[in-house]
Coordinates of N, CA and C in Angstrom, one line a residue:
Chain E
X1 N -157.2 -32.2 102.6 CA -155.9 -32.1 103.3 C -155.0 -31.2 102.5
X2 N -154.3 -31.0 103.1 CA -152.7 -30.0 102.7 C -152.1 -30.9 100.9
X3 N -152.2 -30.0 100.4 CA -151.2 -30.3 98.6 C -150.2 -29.5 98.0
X4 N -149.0 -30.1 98.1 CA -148.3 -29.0 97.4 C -147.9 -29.3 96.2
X5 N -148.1 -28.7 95.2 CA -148.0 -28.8 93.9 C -146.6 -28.4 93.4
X6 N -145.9 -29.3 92.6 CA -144.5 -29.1 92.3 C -144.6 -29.2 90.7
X7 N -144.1 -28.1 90.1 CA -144.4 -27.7 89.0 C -142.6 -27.5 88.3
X8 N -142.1 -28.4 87.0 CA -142.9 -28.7 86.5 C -142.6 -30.6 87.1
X9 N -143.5 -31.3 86.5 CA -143.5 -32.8 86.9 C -142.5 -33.5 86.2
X10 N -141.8 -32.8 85.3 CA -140.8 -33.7 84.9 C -139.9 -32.5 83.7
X11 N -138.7 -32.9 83.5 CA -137.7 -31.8 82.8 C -136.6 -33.0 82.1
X12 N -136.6 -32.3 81.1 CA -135.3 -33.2 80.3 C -134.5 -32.3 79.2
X13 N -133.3 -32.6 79.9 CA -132.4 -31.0 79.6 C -130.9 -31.6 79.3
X14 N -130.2 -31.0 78.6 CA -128.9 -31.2 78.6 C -127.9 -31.1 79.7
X15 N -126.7 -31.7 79.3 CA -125.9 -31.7 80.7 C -125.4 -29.9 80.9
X16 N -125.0 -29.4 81.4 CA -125.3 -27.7 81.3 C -125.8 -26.8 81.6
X17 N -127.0 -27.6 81.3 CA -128.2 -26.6 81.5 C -128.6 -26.3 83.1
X18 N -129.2 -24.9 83.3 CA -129.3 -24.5 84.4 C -131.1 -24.9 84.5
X19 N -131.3 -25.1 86.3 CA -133.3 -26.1 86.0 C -133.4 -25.3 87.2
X20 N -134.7 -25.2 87.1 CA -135.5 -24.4 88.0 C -136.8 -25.2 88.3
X21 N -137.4 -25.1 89.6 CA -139.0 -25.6 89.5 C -139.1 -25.0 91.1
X22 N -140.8 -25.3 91.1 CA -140.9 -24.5 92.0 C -142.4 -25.7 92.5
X23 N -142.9 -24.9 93.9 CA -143.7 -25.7 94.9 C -144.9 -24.7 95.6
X24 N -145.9 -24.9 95.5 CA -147.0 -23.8 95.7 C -147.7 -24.6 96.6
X25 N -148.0 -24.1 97.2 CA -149.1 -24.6 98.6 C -150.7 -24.1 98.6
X26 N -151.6 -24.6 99.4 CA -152.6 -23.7 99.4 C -152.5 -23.0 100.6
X27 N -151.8 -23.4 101.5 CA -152.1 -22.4 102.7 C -150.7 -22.5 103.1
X28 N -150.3 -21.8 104.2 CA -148.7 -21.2 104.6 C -148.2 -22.3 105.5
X29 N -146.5 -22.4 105.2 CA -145.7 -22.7 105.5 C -145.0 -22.3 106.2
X30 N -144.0 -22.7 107.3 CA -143.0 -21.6 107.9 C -141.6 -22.8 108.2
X31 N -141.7 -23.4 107.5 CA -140.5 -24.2 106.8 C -140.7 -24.9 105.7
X32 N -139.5 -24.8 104.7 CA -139.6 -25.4 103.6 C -138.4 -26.3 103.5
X33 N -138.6 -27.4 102.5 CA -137.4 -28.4 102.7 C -137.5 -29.1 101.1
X34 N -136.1 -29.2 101.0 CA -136.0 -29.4 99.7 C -135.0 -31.3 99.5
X35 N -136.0 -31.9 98.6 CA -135.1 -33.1 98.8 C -134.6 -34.1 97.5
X36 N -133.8 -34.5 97.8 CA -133.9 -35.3 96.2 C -133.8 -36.9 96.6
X37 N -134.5 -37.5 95.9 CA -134.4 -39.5 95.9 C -133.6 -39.6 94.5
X38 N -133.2 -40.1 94.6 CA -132.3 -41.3 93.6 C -133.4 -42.8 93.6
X39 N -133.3 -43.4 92.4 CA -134.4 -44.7 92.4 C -133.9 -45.6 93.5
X40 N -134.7 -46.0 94.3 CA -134.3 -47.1 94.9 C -133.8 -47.0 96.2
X41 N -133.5 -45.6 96.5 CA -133.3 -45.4 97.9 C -134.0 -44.1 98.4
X42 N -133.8 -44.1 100.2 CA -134.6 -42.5 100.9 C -134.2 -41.3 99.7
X43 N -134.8 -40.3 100.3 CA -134.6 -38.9 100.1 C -133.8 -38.4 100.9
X44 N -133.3 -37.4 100.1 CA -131.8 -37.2 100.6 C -132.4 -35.4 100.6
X45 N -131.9 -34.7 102.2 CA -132.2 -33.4 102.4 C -131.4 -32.5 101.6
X46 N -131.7 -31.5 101.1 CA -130.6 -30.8 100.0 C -130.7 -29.4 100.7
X47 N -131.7 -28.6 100.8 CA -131.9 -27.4 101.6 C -133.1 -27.3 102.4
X48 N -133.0 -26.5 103.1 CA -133.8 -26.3 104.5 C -134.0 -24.9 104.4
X49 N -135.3 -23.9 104.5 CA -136.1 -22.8 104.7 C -136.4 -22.7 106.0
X50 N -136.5 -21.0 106.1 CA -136.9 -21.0 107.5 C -137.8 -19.3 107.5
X51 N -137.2 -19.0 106.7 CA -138.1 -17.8 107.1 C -138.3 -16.9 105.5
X52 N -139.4 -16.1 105.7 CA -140.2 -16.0 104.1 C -139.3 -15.3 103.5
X53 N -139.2 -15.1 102.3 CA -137.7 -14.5 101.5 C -136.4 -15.0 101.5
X54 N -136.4 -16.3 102.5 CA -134.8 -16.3 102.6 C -134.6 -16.6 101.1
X55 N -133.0 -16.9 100.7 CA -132.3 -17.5 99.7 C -131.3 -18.2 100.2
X56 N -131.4 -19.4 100.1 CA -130.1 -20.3 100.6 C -129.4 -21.0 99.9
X57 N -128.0 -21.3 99.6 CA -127.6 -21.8 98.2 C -126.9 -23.3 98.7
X58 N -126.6 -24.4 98.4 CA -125.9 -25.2 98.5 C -125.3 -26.2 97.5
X59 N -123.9 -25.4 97.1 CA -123.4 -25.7 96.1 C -123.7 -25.2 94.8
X60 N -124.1 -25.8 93.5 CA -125.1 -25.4 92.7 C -126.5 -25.3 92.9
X61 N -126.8 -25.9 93.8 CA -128.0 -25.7 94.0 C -128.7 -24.3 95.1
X62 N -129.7 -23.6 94.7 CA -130.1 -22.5 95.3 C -131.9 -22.6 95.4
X63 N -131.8 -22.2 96.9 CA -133.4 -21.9 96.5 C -134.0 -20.9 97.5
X64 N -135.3 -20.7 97.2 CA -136.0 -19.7 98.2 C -137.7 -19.7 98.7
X65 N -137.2 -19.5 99.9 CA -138.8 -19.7 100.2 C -139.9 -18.1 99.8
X66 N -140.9 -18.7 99.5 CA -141.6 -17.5 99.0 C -142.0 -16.2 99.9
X67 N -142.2 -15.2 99.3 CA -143.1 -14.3 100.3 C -143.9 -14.3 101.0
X68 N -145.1 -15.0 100.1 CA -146.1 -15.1 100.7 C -146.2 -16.5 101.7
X69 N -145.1 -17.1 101.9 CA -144.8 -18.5 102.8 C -146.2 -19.3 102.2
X70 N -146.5 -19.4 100.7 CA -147.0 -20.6 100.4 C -146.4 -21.1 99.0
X71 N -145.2 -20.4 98.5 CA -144.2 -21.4 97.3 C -143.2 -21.4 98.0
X72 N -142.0 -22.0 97.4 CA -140.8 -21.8 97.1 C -140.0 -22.9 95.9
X73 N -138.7 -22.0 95.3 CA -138.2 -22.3 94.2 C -137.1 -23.1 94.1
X74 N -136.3 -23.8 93.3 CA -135.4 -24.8 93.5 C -134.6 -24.6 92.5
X75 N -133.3 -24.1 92.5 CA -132.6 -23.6 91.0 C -131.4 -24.3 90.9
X76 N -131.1 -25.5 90.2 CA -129.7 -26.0 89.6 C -128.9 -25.4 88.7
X77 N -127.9 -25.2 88.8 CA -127.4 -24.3 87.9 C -126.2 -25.6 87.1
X78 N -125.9 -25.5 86.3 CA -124.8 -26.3 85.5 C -125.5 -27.7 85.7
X79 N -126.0 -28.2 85.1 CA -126.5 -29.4 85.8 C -125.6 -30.8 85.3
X80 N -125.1 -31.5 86.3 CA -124.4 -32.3 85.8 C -125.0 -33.7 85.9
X81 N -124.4 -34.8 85.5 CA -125.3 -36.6 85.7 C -125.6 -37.2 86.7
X82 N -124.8 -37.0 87.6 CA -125.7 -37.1 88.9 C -126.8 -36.3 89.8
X83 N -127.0 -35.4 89.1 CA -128.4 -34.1 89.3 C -129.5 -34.9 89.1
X84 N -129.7 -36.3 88.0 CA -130.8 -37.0 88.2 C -131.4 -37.2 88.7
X85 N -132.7 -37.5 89.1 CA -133.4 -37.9 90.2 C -135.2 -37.1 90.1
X86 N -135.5 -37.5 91.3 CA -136.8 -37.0 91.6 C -136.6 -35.9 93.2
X87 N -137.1 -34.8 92.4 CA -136.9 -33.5 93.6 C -138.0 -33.3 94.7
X88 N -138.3 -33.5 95.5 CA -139.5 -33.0 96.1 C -139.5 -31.8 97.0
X89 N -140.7 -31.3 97.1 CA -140.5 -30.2 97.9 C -141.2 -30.4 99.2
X90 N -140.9 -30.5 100.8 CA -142.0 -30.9 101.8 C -141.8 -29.5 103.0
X91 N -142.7 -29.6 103.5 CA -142.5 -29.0 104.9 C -143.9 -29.3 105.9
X92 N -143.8 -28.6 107.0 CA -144.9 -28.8 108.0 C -145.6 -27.5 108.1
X93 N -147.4 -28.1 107.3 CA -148.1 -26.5 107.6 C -148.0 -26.3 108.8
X94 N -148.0 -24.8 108.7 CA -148.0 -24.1 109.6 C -149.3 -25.0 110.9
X95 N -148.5 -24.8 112.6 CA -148.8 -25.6 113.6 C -149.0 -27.6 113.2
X96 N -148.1 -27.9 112.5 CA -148.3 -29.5 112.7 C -147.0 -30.2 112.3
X97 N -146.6 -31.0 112.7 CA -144.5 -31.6 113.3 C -144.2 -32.6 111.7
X98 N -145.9 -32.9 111.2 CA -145.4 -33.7 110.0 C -145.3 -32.9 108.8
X99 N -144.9 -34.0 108.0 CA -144.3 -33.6 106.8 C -145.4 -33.7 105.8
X100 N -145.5 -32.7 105.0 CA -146.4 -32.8 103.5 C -145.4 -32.4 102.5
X101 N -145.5 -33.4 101.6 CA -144.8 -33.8 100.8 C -145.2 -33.3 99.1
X102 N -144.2 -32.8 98.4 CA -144.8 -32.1 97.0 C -145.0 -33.8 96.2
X103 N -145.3 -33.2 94.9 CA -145.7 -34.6 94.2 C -144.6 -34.7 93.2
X104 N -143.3 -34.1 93.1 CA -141.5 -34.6 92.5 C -142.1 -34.1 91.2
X105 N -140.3 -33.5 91.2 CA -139.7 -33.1 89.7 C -139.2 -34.4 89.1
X106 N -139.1 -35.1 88.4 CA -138.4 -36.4 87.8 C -137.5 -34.9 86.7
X107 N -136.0 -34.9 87.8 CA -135.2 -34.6 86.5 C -134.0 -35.4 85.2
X108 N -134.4 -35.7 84.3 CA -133.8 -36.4 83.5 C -132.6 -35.3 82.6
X109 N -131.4 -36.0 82.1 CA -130.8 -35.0 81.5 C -130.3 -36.1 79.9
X110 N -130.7 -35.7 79.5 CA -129.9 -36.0 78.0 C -128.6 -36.1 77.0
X111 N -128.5 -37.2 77.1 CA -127.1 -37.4 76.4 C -127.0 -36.0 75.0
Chain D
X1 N -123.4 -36.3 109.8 CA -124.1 -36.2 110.5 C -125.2 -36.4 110.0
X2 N -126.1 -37.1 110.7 CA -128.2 -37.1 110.5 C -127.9 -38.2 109.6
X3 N -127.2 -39.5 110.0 CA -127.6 -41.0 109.2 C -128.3 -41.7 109.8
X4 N -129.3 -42.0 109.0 CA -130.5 -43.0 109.6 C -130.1 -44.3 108.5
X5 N -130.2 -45.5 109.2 CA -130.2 -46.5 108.6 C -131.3 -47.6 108.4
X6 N -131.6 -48.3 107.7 CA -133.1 -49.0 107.3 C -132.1 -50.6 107.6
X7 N -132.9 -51.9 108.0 CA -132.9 -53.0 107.8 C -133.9 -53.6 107.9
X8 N -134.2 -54.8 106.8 CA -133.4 -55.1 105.9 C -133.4 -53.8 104.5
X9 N -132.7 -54.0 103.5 CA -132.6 -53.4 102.6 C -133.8 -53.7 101.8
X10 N -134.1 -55.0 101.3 CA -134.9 -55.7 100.6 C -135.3 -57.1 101.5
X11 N -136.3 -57.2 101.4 CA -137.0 -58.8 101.6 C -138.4 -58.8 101.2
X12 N -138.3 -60.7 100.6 CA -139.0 -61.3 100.4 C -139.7 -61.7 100.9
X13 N -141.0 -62.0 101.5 CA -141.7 -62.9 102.2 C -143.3 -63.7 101.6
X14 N -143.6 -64.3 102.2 CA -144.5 -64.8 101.6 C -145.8 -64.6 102.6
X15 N -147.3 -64.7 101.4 CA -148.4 -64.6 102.3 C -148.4 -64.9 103.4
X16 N -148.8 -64.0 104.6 CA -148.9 -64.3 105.9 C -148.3 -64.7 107.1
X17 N -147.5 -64.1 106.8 CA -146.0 -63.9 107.5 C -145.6 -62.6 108.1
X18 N -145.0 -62.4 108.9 CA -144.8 -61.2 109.0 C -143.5 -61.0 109.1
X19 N -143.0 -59.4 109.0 CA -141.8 -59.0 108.7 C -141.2 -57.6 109.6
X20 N -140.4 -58.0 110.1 CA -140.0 -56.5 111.3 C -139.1 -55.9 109.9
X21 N -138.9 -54.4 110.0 CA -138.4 -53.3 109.3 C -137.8 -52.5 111.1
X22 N -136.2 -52.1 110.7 CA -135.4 -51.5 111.3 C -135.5 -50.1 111.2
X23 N -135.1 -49.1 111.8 CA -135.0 -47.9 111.6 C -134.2 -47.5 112.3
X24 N -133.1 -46.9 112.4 CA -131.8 -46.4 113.4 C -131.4 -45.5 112.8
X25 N -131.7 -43.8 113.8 CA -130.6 -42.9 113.6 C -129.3 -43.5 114.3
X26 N -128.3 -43.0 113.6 CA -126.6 -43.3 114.0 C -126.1 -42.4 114.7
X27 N -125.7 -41.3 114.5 CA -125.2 -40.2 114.9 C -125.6 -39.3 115.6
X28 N -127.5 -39.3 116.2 CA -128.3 -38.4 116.5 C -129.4 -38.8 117.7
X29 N -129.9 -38.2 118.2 CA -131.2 -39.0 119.1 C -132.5 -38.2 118.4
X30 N -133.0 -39.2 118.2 CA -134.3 -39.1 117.7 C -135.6 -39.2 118.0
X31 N -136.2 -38.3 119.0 CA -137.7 -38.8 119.8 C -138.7 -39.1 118.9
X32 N -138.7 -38.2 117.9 CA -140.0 -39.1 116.8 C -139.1 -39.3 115.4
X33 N -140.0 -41.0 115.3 CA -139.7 -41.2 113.7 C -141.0 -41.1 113.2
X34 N -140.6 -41.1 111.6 CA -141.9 -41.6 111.1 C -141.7 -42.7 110.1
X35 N -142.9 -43.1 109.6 CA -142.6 -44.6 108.5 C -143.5 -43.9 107.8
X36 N -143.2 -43.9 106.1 CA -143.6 -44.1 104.9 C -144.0 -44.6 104.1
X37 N -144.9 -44.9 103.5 CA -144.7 -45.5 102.2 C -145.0 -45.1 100.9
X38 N -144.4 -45.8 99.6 CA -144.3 -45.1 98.4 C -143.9 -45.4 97.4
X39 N -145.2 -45.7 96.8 CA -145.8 -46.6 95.2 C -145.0 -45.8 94.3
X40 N -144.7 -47.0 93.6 CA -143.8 -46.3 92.1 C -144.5 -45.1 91.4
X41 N -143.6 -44.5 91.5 CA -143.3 -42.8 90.9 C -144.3 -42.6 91.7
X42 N -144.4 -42.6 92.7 CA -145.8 -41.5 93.4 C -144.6 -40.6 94.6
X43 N -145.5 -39.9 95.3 CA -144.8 -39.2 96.3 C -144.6 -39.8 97.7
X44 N -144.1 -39.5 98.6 CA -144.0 -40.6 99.8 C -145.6 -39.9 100.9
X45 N -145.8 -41.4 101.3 CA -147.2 -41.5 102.3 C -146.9 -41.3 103.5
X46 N -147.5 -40.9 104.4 CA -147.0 -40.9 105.8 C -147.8 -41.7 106.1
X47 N -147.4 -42.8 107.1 CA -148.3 -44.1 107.4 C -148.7 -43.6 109.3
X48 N -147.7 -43.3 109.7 CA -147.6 -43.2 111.4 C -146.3 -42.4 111.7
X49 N -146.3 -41.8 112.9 CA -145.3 -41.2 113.7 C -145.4 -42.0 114.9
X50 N -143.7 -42.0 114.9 CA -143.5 -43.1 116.4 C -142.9 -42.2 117.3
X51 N -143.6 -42.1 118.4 CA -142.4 -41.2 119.4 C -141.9 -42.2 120.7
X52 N -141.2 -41.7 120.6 CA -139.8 -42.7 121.9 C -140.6 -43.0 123.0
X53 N -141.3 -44.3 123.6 CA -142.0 -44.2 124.6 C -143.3 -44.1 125.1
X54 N -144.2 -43.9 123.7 CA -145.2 -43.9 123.8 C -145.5 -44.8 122.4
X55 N -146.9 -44.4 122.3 CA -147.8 -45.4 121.3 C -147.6 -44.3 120.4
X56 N -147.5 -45.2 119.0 CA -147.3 -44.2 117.4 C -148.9 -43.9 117.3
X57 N -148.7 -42.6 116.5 CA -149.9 -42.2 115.9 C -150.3 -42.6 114.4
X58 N -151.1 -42.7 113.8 CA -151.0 -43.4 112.9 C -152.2 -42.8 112.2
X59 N -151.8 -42.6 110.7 CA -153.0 -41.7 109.7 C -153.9 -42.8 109.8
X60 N -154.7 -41.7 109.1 CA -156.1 -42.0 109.0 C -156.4 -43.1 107.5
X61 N -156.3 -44.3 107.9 CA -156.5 -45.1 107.0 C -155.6 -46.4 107.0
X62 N -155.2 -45.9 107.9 CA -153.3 -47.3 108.1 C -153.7 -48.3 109.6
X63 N -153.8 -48.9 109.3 CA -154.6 -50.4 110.1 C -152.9 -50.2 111.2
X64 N -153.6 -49.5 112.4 CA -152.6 -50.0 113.3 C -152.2 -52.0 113.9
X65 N -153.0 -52.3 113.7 CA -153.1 -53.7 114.4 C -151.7 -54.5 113.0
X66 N -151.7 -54.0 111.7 CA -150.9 -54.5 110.7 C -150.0 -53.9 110.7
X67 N -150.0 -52.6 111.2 CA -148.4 -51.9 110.9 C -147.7 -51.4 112.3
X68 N -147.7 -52.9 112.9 CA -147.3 -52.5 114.5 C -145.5 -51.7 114.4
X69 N -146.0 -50.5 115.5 CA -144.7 -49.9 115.5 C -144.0 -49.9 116.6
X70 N -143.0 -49.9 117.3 CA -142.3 -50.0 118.3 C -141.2 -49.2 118.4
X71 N -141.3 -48.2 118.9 CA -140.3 -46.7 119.4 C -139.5 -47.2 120.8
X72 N -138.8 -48.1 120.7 CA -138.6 -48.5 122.1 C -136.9 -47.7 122.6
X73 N -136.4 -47.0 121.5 CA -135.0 -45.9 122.2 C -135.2 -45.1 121.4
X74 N -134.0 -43.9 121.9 CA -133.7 -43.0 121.2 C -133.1 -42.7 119.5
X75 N -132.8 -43.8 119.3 CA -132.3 -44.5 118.2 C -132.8 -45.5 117.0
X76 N -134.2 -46.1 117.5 CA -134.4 -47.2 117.0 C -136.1 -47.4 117.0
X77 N -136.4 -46.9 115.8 CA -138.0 -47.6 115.5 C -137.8 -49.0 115.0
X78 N -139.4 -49.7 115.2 CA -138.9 -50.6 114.3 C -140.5 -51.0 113.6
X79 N -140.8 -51.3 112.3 CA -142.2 -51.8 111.8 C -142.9 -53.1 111.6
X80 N -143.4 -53.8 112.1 CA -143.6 -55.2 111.5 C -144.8 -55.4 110.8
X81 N -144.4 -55.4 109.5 CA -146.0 -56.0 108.8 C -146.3 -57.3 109.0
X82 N -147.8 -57.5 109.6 CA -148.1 -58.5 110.3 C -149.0 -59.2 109.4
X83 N -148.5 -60.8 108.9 CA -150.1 -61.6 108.3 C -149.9 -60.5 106.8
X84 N -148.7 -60.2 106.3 CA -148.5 -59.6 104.9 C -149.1 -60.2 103.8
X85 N -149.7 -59.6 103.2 CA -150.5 -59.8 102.0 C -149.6 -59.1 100.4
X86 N -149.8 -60.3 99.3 CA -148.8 -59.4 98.2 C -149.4 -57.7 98.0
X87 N -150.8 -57.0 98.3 CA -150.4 -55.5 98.2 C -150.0 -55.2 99.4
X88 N -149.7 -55.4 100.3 CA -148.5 -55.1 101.0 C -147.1 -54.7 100.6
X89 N -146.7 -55.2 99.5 CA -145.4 -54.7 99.1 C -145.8 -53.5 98.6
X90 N -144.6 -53.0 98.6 CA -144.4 -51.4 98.7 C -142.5 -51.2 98.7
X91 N -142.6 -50.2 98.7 CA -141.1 -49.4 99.2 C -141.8 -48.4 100.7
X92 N -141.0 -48.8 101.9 CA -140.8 -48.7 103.2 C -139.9 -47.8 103.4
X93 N -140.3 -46.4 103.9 CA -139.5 -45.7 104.1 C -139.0 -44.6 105.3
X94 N -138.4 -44.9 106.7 CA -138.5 -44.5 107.9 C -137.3 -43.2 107.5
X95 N -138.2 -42.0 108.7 CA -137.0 -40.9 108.7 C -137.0 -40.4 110.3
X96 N -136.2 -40.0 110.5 CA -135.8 -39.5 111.9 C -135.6 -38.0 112.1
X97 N -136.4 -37.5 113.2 CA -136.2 -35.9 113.7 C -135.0 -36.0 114.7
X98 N -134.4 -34.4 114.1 CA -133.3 -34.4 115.0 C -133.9 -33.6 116.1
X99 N -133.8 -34.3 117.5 CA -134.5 -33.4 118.6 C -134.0 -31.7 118.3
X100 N -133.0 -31.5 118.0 CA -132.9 -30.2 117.9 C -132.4 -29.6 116.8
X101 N -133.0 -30.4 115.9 CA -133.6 -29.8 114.3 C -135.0 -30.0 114.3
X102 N -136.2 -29.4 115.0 CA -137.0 -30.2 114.8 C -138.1 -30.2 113.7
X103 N -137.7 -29.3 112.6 CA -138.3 -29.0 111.3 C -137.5 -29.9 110.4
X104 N -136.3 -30.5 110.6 CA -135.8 -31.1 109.3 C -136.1 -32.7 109.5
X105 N -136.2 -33.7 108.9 CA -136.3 -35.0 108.6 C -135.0 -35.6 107.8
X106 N -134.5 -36.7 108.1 CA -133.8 -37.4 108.0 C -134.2 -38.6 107.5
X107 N -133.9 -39.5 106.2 CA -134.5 -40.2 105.6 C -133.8 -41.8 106.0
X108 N -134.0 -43.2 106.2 CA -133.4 -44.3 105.6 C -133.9 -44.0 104.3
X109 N -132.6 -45.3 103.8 CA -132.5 -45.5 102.6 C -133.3 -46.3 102.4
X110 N -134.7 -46.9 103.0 CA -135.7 -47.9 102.2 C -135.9 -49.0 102.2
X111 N -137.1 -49.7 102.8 CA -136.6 -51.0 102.5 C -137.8 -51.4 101.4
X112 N -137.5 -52.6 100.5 CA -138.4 -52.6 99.4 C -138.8 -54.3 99.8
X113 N -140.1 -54.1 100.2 CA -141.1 -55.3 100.3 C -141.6 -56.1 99.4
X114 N -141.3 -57.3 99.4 CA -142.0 -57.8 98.4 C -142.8 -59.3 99.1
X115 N -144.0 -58.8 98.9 CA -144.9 -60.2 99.3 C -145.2 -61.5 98.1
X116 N -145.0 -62.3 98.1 CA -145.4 -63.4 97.5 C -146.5 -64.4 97.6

């Protein structure tokens, strides 16, 4: 079945610091969706993809779907304490309404 | 805009019992939900898609007869683990399509099962 690989699996960074990770597929996408969970509750939608190359920013957070519509990237910039969490990356291969799900960034930040 | 709400938050139950799980978009109409599930630190499972009206579809490996689903409005799935067994507990997790978002998902916040 469909795998999307979320690279890297885990980051531990200071408060400031700008994070990046990204989400590779083996076959194409034609939406990408970017989410974050906090422990103990849903995932919470952060950005939405739609078409290959876009760049869409929300807030500090920016991201883009790939060319080839089988990555896309996730860039926090200033990262502050509530940036915690686990990031996932999902969308619906191409022709199917469900969701495939990346396997989470766990980002931690350091005192 | 796009709040889905989960009930209960948390419950306890004991062997063989069963347990209804809520699911309500608030603000939106939702013809398919779907229900999740999702083992610590793992990624979320798709268990079934419920659509408004009809019978849920349900992956390949998820015992429809125990994870009865019920799509009965626009608004409101609902899950009942039936005859729960302790691996049964999990974290339960329903999201809602917005008919006219129909690429994006909408998450509840979870409900966390615990069988005894």
């Amino acid at each position: 079945g469909q795998q999307l690989n979320q690279s890297p699996q885990s980051m531990f960074i200071q408060e400031g610091e700008d994070v990046s990770m990204n989400c590779t597929s083996s076959s194409i996408f034609n939406t990408w969706l970017w989410y974050k969970q906090d422990p103990g509750e849903g995932p919470v939608l952060l950005i939405a993809l739609y078409k290959a190359g876009e760049l869409t920013s929300n807030g500090r957070l920016t991201a883009q779907f790939g060319i080839t519509r089988k990555d896309s990237f996730l860039n926090i910039s200033a990262s502050i304490p509530s940036d915690v969490g686990i990031y996932f990356c999902a969308g619906p291969p191409l022709g199917n309404e469900k969701l495939t799900f990346g396997t989470g960034t766990r980002l931690t930040i350091i005192p | 805009g796009a709040v889905v709400s989960q009930h209960p938050s948390r419950v306890i139950c004991k062997s063989g019992t069963s347990v209804k799980i809520e699911c309500r978009s608030l603000d939106f109409q939702a013809t398919t939900m779907f229900w999740y599930r999702q083992f610590p630190k793992k990624s979320l499972m798709l268990m079934a898609t419920s659509n408004e009206g009809s019978k849920a579809t349900y992956e390949q490996g998820v015992e429809k007869d125990k994870f009865l689903i019920n799509h009965a409005s626009l608004t409101l799935s609902t899950l009942t683990v039936t005859s729960a067994h302790p691996e049964d507990s999990s974290f339960y997790i329903c999201s809602a399509r917005d008919r006219d978002r129909i690429h994006e998902q909408y998450f509840g916040p979870g409900t966390r099962l615990t069988v005894t």
